[in-house]
Amino acid sequence: MTDAAEAKRDHIVAAALDVFGRYGYRRTSMDLIARAARMSRPAVYLHFKGKEDVFRAVARRFADDIVAAAEAARRSGRPVADRLYDVLVIKVEFFAGAVEAEYRAELFAEAEVVVEDVMASFESAYLSVVEATLGDAAEELDLLDAALSAADAAAVLVDALSGIVREKAEPAVLRKRLRQLVELAVRGLTSRPAAVLHA
């Protein structure tokens, strides 16, 4: 694929993300995607077979961007509660910023069917970053492995995060719920006073 073709494909994916976020999967059409990309439908079809193919590309970009951002947050060196929150809030920020509240649950449900392989790969990679974040903080989280293994704690956090992200609430409410979840998890995994866990 040439650089020009790759750039057009990226442009279509960026436009499609906005369309899927605004209308949901079912109401999005190739015509809406083409209009958002300021291209003709035939021009979009030169790069994608159809809506499912565009959705797959959007899901891949979403997955890659979130995992890369989570990995960067993991390496920030901030106190454990803040670092863990930063790793998890990336998913909240993406969905709250890119997907209308009324379509969050629908897009997750469609993604689990239409791009199941992409979502499974994403969830596995994201879970690994959360687990590594917890593992990196083993000294601070002195009850880790006594109360729960890093893998189990990461799975509980990611599962709870999935519920938070699907809520039809304002982004500030989602972030508050996530902060409460992180505080609860960190306090449950340490015998130290809460003040030690923050800067």
PDB file of C-alpha atoms in Angstrom:
ATOM      1  CA  MET A   1       0.000   0.000   0.000  1.00  0.00           C
ATOM      2  CA  THR A   2       1.392   3.419  -0.920  1.00  0.00           C
ATOM      3  CA  ASP A   3       1.815   6.215   1.583  1.00  0.00           C
ATOM      4  CA  ALA A   4      -1.004   8.154  -0.094  1.00  0.00           C
ATOM      5  CA  ALA A   5      -3.353   5.160   0.089  1.00  0.00           C
ATOM      6  CA  GLU A   6      -2.414   4.573   3.730  1.00  0.00           C
ATOM      7  CA  ALA A   7      -3.077   8.244   4.518  1.00  0.00           C
ATOM      8  CA  LYS A   8      -6.527   8.068   2.893  1.00  0.00           C
ATOM      9  CA  ARG A   9      -7.315   4.886   4.772  1.00  0.00           C
ATOM     10  CA  ASP A  10      -6.284   6.559   8.056  1.00  0.00           C
ATOM     11  CA  HIS A  11      -8.445   9.566   7.189  1.00  0.00           C
ATOM     12  CA  ILE A  12     -11.458   7.305   6.593  1.00  0.00           C
ATOM     13  CA  VAL A  13     -10.854   5.470   9.876  1.00  0.00           C
ATOM     14  CA  ALA A  14     -10.676   8.759  11.816  1.00  0.00           C
ATOM     15  CA  ALA A  15     -13.911   9.967  10.213  1.00  0.00           C
ATOM     16  CA  ALA A  16     -15.589   6.600  10.814  1.00  0.00           C
ATOM     17  CA  LEU A  17     -14.692   6.665  14.508  1.00  0.00           C
ATOM     18  CA  ASP A  18     -16.666   9.877  14.860  1.00  0.00           C
ATOM     19  CA  VAL A  19     -19.615   8.441  12.894  1.00  0.00           C
ATOM     20  CA  PHE A  20     -19.743   5.173  14.866  1.00  0.00           C
ATOM     21  CA  GLY A  21     -19.471   7.189  18.077  1.00  0.00           C
ATOM     22  CA  ARG A  22     -22.319   9.491  17.084  1.00  0.00           C
ATOM     23  CA  TYR A  23     -24.740   6.984  15.499  1.00  0.00           C
ATOM     24  CA  GLY A  24     -23.745   3.575  16.848  1.00  0.00           C
ATOM     25  CA  TYR A  25     -22.910   0.586  14.685  1.00  0.00           C
ATOM     26  CA  ARG A  26     -26.387  -0.239  13.388  1.00  0.00           C
ATOM     27  CA  ARG A  27     -27.270   3.291  12.246  1.00  0.00           C
ATOM     28  CA  THR A  28     -23.898   3.954  10.639  1.00  0.00           C
ATOM     29  CA  SER A  29     -23.820   3.507   6.875  1.00  0.00           C
ATOM     30  CA  MET A  30     -21.058   3.669   4.283  1.00  0.00           C
ATOM     31  CA  ASP A  31     -22.754   6.825   3.008  1.00  0.00           C
ATOM     32  CA  LEU A  32     -22.407   8.494   6.432  1.00  0.00           C
ATOM     33  CA  ILE A  33     -18.777   7.398   6.637  1.00  0.00           C
ATOM     34  CA  ALA A  34     -18.082   8.736   3.133  1.00  0.00           C
ATOM     35  CA  ARG A  35     -19.722  12.085   3.952  1.00  0.00           C
ATOM     36  CA  ALA A  36     -17.745  12.402   7.193  1.00  0.00           C
ATOM     37  CA  ALA A  37     -14.527  11.616   5.305  1.00  0.00           C
ATOM     38  CA  ARG A  38     -15.550  14.096   2.582  1.00  0.00           C
ATOM     39  CA  MET A  39     -15.175  11.409  -0.046  1.00  0.00           C
ATOM     40  CA  SER A  40     -17.512   9.642  -2.413  1.00  0.00           C
ATOM     41  CA  ARG A  41     -18.859   6.230  -1.437  1.00  0.00           C
ATOM     42  CA  PRO A  42     -17.008   4.571  -4.353  1.00  0.00           C
ATOM     43  CA  ALA A  43     -13.759   6.180  -3.107  1.00  0.00           C
ATOM     44  CA  VAL A  44     -14.326   4.701   0.368  1.00  0.00           C
ATOM     45  CA  TYR A  45     -15.006   1.293  -1.211  1.00  0.00           C
ATOM     46  CA  LEU A  46     -11.579   1.468  -2.882  1.00  0.00           C
ATOM     47  CA  HIS A  47     -10.101   1.178   0.619  1.00  0.00           C
ATOM     48  CA  PHE A  48     -12.673  -0.919   2.490  1.00  0.00           C
ATOM     49  CA  LYS A  49     -14.989  -3.792   1.525  1.00  0.00           C
ATOM     50  CA  GLY A  50     -17.857  -2.463   3.638  1.00  0.00           C
ATOM     51  CA  LYS A  51     -18.984  -1.189   7.011  1.00  0.00           C
ATOM     52  CA  GLU A  52     -17.687  -4.235   8.894  1.00  0.00           C
ATOM     53  CA  ASP A  53     -14.244  -3.782   7.339  1.00  0.00           C
ATOM     54  CA  VAL A  54     -14.212  -0.098   8.379  1.00  0.00           C
ATOM     55  CA  PHE A  55     -15.391  -1.048  11.882  1.00  0.00           C
ATOM     56  CA  ARG A  56     -12.550  -3.594  12.107  1.00  0.00           C
ATOM     57  CA  ALA A  57     -10.001  -0.892  11.195  1.00  0.00           C
ATOM     58  CA  VAL A  58     -11.527   1.492  13.754  1.00  0.00           C
ATOM     59  CA  ALA A  59     -11.382  -1.236  16.425  1.00  0.00           C
ATOM     60  CA  ARG A  60      -7.732  -1.973  15.638  1.00  0.00           C
ATOM     61  CA  ARG A  61      -6.790   1.694  15.893  1.00  0.00           C
ATOM     62  CA  PHE A  62      -8.745   2.033  19.139  1.00  0.00           C
ATOM     63  CA  ALA A  63      -7.037  -1.034  20.577  1.00  0.00           C
ATOM     64  CA  ASP A  64      -3.525  -0.008  19.537  1.00  0.00           C
ATOM     65  CA  ASP A  65      -3.928   3.572  20.774  1.00  0.00           C
ATOM     66  CA  ILE A  66      -5.358   2.585  24.154  1.00  0.00           C
ATOM     67  CA  VAL A  67      -2.747  -0.093  24.843  1.00  0.00           C
ATOM     68  CA  ALA A  68       0.111   2.250  23.864  1.00  0.00           C
ATOM     69  CA  ALA A  69      -1.265   5.047  26.069  1.00  0.00           C
ATOM     70  CA  ALA A  70      -1.813   2.637  28.975  1.00  0.00           C
ATOM     71  CA  GLU A  71       1.747   1.364  28.650  1.00  0.00           C
ATOM     72  CA  ALA A  72       3.070   4.948  28.755  1.00  0.00           C
ATOM     73  CA  ALA A  73       0.947   5.668  31.856  1.00  0.00           C
ATOM     74  CA  ARG A  74       2.259   2.503  33.479  1.00  0.00           C
ATOM     75  CA  ARG A  75       5.824   3.757  33.165  1.00  0.00           C
ATOM     76  CA  SER A  76       5.083   7.248  34.547  1.00  0.00           C
ATOM     77  CA  GLY A  77       6.670   6.652  37.943  1.00  0.00           C
ATOM     78  CA  ARG A  78       3.719   8.199  39.773  1.00  0.00           C
ATOM     79  CA  PRO A  79       2.437   6.687  43.056  1.00  0.00           C
ATOM     80  CA  VAL A  80       0.632   3.394  42.595  1.00  0.00           C
ATOM     81  CA  ALA A  81      -2.953   4.655  42.997  1.00  0.00           C
ATOM     82  CA  ASP A  82      -2.371   7.452  40.505  1.00  0.00           C
ATOM     83  CA  ARG A  83      -0.498   5.231  38.067  1.00  0.00           C
ATOM     84  CA  LEU A  84      -3.207   2.559  38.175  1.00  0.00           C
ATOM     85  CA  TYR A  85      -5.917   5.184  37.712  1.00  0.00           C
ATOM     86  CA  ASP A  86      -4.004   6.666  34.758  1.00  0.00           C
ATOM     87  CA  VAL A  87      -3.742   3.243  33.093  1.00  0.00           C
ATOM     88  CA  LEU A  88      -7.455   2.570  33.535  1.00  0.00           C
ATOM     89  CA  VAL A  89      -8.869   6.040  32.812  1.00  0.00           C
ATOM     90  CA  ILE A  90      -7.520   5.908  29.261  1.00  0.00           C
ATOM     91  CA  LYS A  91     -10.327   3.529  28.331  1.00  0.00           C
ATOM     92  CA  VAL A  92     -12.905   5.780  30.019  1.00  0.00           C
ATOM     93  CA  GLU A  93     -11.554   8.863  28.254  1.00  0.00           C
ATOM     94  CA  PHE A  94     -11.682   7.211  24.866  1.00  0.00           C
ATOM     95  CA  PHE A  95     -15.263   6.024  25.197  1.00  0.00           C
ATOM     96  CA  ALA A  96     -16.582   9.081  26.977  1.00  0.00           C
ATOM     97  CA  GLY A  97     -14.891  11.334  24.430  1.00  0.00           C
ATOM     98  CA  ALA A  98     -15.583   9.385  21.256  1.00  0.00           C
ATOM     99  CA  VAL A  99     -18.865   7.555  21.835  1.00  0.00           C
ATOM    100  CA  GLU A 100     -22.235   9.080  22.708  1.00  0.00           C
ATOM    101  CA  ALA A 101     -23.473   7.686  26.035  1.00  0.00           C
ATOM    102  CA  GLU A 102     -26.567   6.109  24.480  1.00  0.00           C
ATOM    103  CA  TYR A 103     -24.436   4.043  22.048  1.00  0.00           C
ATOM    104  CA  ARG A 104     -21.658   2.796  24.363  1.00  0.00           C
ATOM    105  CA  ALA A 105     -23.347  -0.478  25.285  1.00  0.00           C
ATOM    106  CA  GLU A 106     -24.402  -1.087  21.661  1.00  0.00           C
ATOM    107  CA  LEU A 107     -20.896  -0.532  20.309  1.00  0.00           C
ATOM    108  CA  PHE A 108     -19.413  -2.890  22.891  1.00  0.00           C
ATOM    109  CA  ALA A 109     -22.008  -5.542  22.067  1.00  0.00           C
ATOM    110  CA  GLU A 110     -21.467  -5.170  18.314  1.00  0.00           C
ATOM    111  CA  ALA A 111     -17.697  -5.203  18.720  1.00  0.00           C
ATOM    112  CA  GLU A 112     -17.883  -8.450  20.690  1.00  0.00           C
ATOM    113  CA  VAL A 113     -19.609 -10.047  17.679  1.00  0.00           C
ATOM    114  CA  VAL A 114     -18.322  -8.224  14.582  1.00  0.00           C
ATOM    115  CA  VAL A 115     -14.670  -7.874  15.610  1.00  0.00           C
ATOM    116  CA  GLU A 116     -14.468 -10.497  18.327  1.00  0.00           C
ATOM    117  CA  ASP A 117     -10.867 -11.380  17.487  1.00  0.00           C
ATOM    118  CA  VAL A 118      -9.703  -7.758  17.622  1.00  0.00           C
ATOM    119  CA  MET A 119     -11.504  -7.180  20.928  1.00  0.00           C
ATOM    120  CA  ALA A 120     -10.119 -10.396  22.447  1.00  0.00           C
ATOM    121  CA  SER A 121      -6.593  -9.399  21.450  1.00  0.00           C
ATOM    122  CA  PHE A 122      -7.145  -5.879  22.810  1.00  0.00           C
ATOM    123  CA  GLU A 123      -8.575  -7.080  26.124  1.00  0.00           C
ATOM    124  CA  SER A 124      -5.658  -9.489  26.555  1.00  0.00           C
ATOM    125  CA  ALA A 125      -3.050  -6.802  25.836  1.00  0.00           C
ATOM    126  CA  TYR A 126      -4.812  -4.241  28.045  1.00  0.00           C
ATOM    127  CA  LEU A 127      -5.164  -6.773  30.861  1.00  0.00           C
ATOM    128  CA  SER A 128      -1.426  -7.464  30.607  1.00  0.00           C
ATOM    129  CA  VAL A 129      -0.646  -3.764  31.062  1.00  0.00           C
ATOM    130  CA  VAL A 130      -2.922  -3.541  34.124  1.00  0.00           C
ATOM    131  CA  GLU A 131      -1.353  -6.699  35.566  1.00  0.00           C
ATOM    132  CA  ALA A 132       2.158  -5.325  34.938  1.00  0.00           C
ATOM    133  CA  THR A 133       1.174  -2.048  36.631  1.00  0.00           C
ATOM    134  CA  LEU A 134       0.148  -3.982  39.720  1.00  0.00           C
ATOM    135  CA  GLY A 135       3.259  -6.173  39.549  1.00  0.00           C
ATOM    136  CA  ASP A 136       5.484  -3.090  39.273  1.00  0.00           C
ATOM    137  CA  ALA A 137       3.961  -1.871  42.544  1.00  0.00           C
ATOM    138  CA  ALA A 138       4.434  -5.107  44.481  1.00  0.00           C
ATOM    139  CA  GLU A 139       6.446  -3.325  47.204  1.00  0.00           C
ATOM    140  CA  GLU A 140       3.719  -0.730  47.694  1.00  0.00           C
ATOM    141  CA  LEU A 141       0.928  -3.306  47.409  1.00  0.00           C
ATOM    142  CA  ASP A 142       2.317  -5.619  50.072  1.00  0.00           C
ATOM    143  CA  LEU A 143      -0.828  -7.789  50.215  1.00  0.00           C
ATOM    144  CA  LEU A 144      -0.683  -8.528  46.476  1.00  0.00           C
ATOM    145  CA  ASP A 145      -0.450 -12.283  46.046  1.00  0.00           C
ATOM    146  CA  ALA A 146      -1.604 -12.761  49.636  1.00  0.00           C
ATOM    147  CA  ALA A 147      -5.081 -11.351  48.973  1.00  0.00           C
ATOM    148  CA  LEU A 148      -5.178 -11.745  45.189  1.00  0.00           C
ATOM    149  CA  SER A 149      -2.604 -12.451  42.526  1.00  0.00           C
ATOM    150  CA  ALA A 150      -1.698  -9.587  40.192  1.00  0.00           C
ATOM    151  CA  ALA A 151      -3.474 -11.463  37.385  1.00  0.00           C
ATOM    152  CA  ASP A 152      -6.680 -11.876  39.393  1.00  0.00           C
ATOM    153  CA  ALA A 153      -6.630  -8.293  40.684  1.00  0.00           C
ATOM    154  CA  ALA A 154      -6.093  -7.012  37.127  1.00  0.00           C
ATOM    155  CA  ALA A 155      -8.988  -9.136  35.855  1.00  0.00           C
ATOM    156  CA  VAL A 156     -11.327  -7.802  38.564  1.00  0.00           C
ATOM    157  CA  LEU A 157     -10.318  -4.201  37.791  1.00  0.00           C
ATOM    158  CA  VAL A 158     -10.726  -4.593  34.014  1.00  0.00           C
ATOM    159  CA  ASP A 159     -14.083  -6.336  34.408  1.00  0.00           C
ATOM    160  CA  ALA A 160     -15.315  -3.577  36.733  1.00  0.00           C
ATOM    161  CA  LEU A 161     -13.977  -0.952  34.328  1.00  0.00           C
ATOM    162  CA  SER A 162     -16.010  -2.511  31.513  1.00  0.00           C
ATOM    163  CA  GLY A 163     -19.140  -1.955  33.563  1.00  0.00           C
ATOM    164  CA  ILE A 164     -18.188   1.646  34.329  1.00  0.00           C
ATOM    165  CA  VAL A 165     -17.459   2.441  30.676  1.00  0.00           C
ATOM    166  CA  ARG A 166     -20.825   1.108  29.497  1.00  0.00           C
ATOM    167  CA  GLU A 167     -22.806   3.369  31.821  1.00  0.00           C
ATOM    168  CA  LYS A 168     -24.890   6.181  30.324  1.00  0.00           C
ATOM    169  CA  ALA A 169     -23.325   8.777  32.591  1.00  0.00           C
ATOM    170  CA  GLU A 170     -21.340  11.959  32.160  1.00  0.00           C
ATOM    171  CA  PRO A 171     -17.557  11.539  31.855  1.00  0.00           C
ATOM    172  CA  ALA A 172     -16.993  13.182  35.261  1.00  0.00           C
ATOM    173  CA  VAL A 173     -19.211  10.553  36.900  1.00  0.00           C
ATOM    174  CA  LEU A 174     -17.375   7.737  35.116  1.00  0.00           C
ATOM    175  CA  ARG A 175     -14.001   9.123  36.249  1.00  0.00           C
ATOM    176  CA  LYS A 176     -15.281   9.451  39.836  1.00  0.00           C
ATOM    177  CA  ARG A 177     -16.476   5.823  39.835  1.00  0.00           C
ATOM    178  CA  LEU A 178     -13.125   4.709  38.469  1.00  0.00           C
ATOM    179  CA  ARG A 179     -11.222   6.687  41.130  1.00  0.00           C
ATOM    180  CA  GLN A 180     -13.360   5.004  43.792  1.00  0.00           C
ATOM    181  CA  LEU A 181     -12.656   1.577  42.282  1.00  0.00           C
ATOM    182  CA  VAL A 182      -8.908   2.209  42.234  1.00  0.00           C
ATOM    183  CA  GLU A 183      -8.917   3.507  45.827  1.00  0.00           C
ATOM    184  CA  LEU A 184     -10.835   0.436  46.956  1.00  0.00           C
ATOM    185  CA  ALA A 185      -8.470  -1.927  45.134  1.00  0.00           C
ATOM    186  CA  VAL A 186      -5.292  -0.245  46.341  1.00  0.00           C
ATOM    187  CA  ARG A 187      -6.497  -0.087  49.951  1.00  0.00           C
ATOM    188  CA  GLY A 188      -7.452  -3.750  49.785  1.00  0.00           C
ATOM    189  CA  LEU A 189      -4.001  -4.715  48.524  1.00  0.00           C
ATOM    190  CA  THR A 190      -1.906  -2.877  51.090  1.00  0.00           C
ATOM    191  CA  SER A 191      -1.508  -2.825  54.836  1.00  0.00           C
ATOM    192  CA  ARG A 192      -0.090   0.726  54.709  1.00  0.00           C
ATOM    193  CA  PRO A 193      -2.024   3.938  55.412  1.00  0.00           C
ATOM    194  CA  ALA A 194      -3.730   5.491  52.363  1.00  0.00           C
ATOM    195  CA  ALA A 195      -1.583   8.658  52.531  1.00  0.00           C
ATOM    196  CA  VAL A 196       1.526   6.612  51.632  1.00  0.00           C
ATOM    197  CA  LEU A 197      -0.072   5.576  48.331  1.00  0.00           C
ATOM    198  CA  HIS A 198      -0.407   9.118  46.927  1.00  0.00           C
ATOM    199  CA  ALA A 199       2.097  11.840  46.217  1.00  0.00           C
TER     200      ALA A 199
END
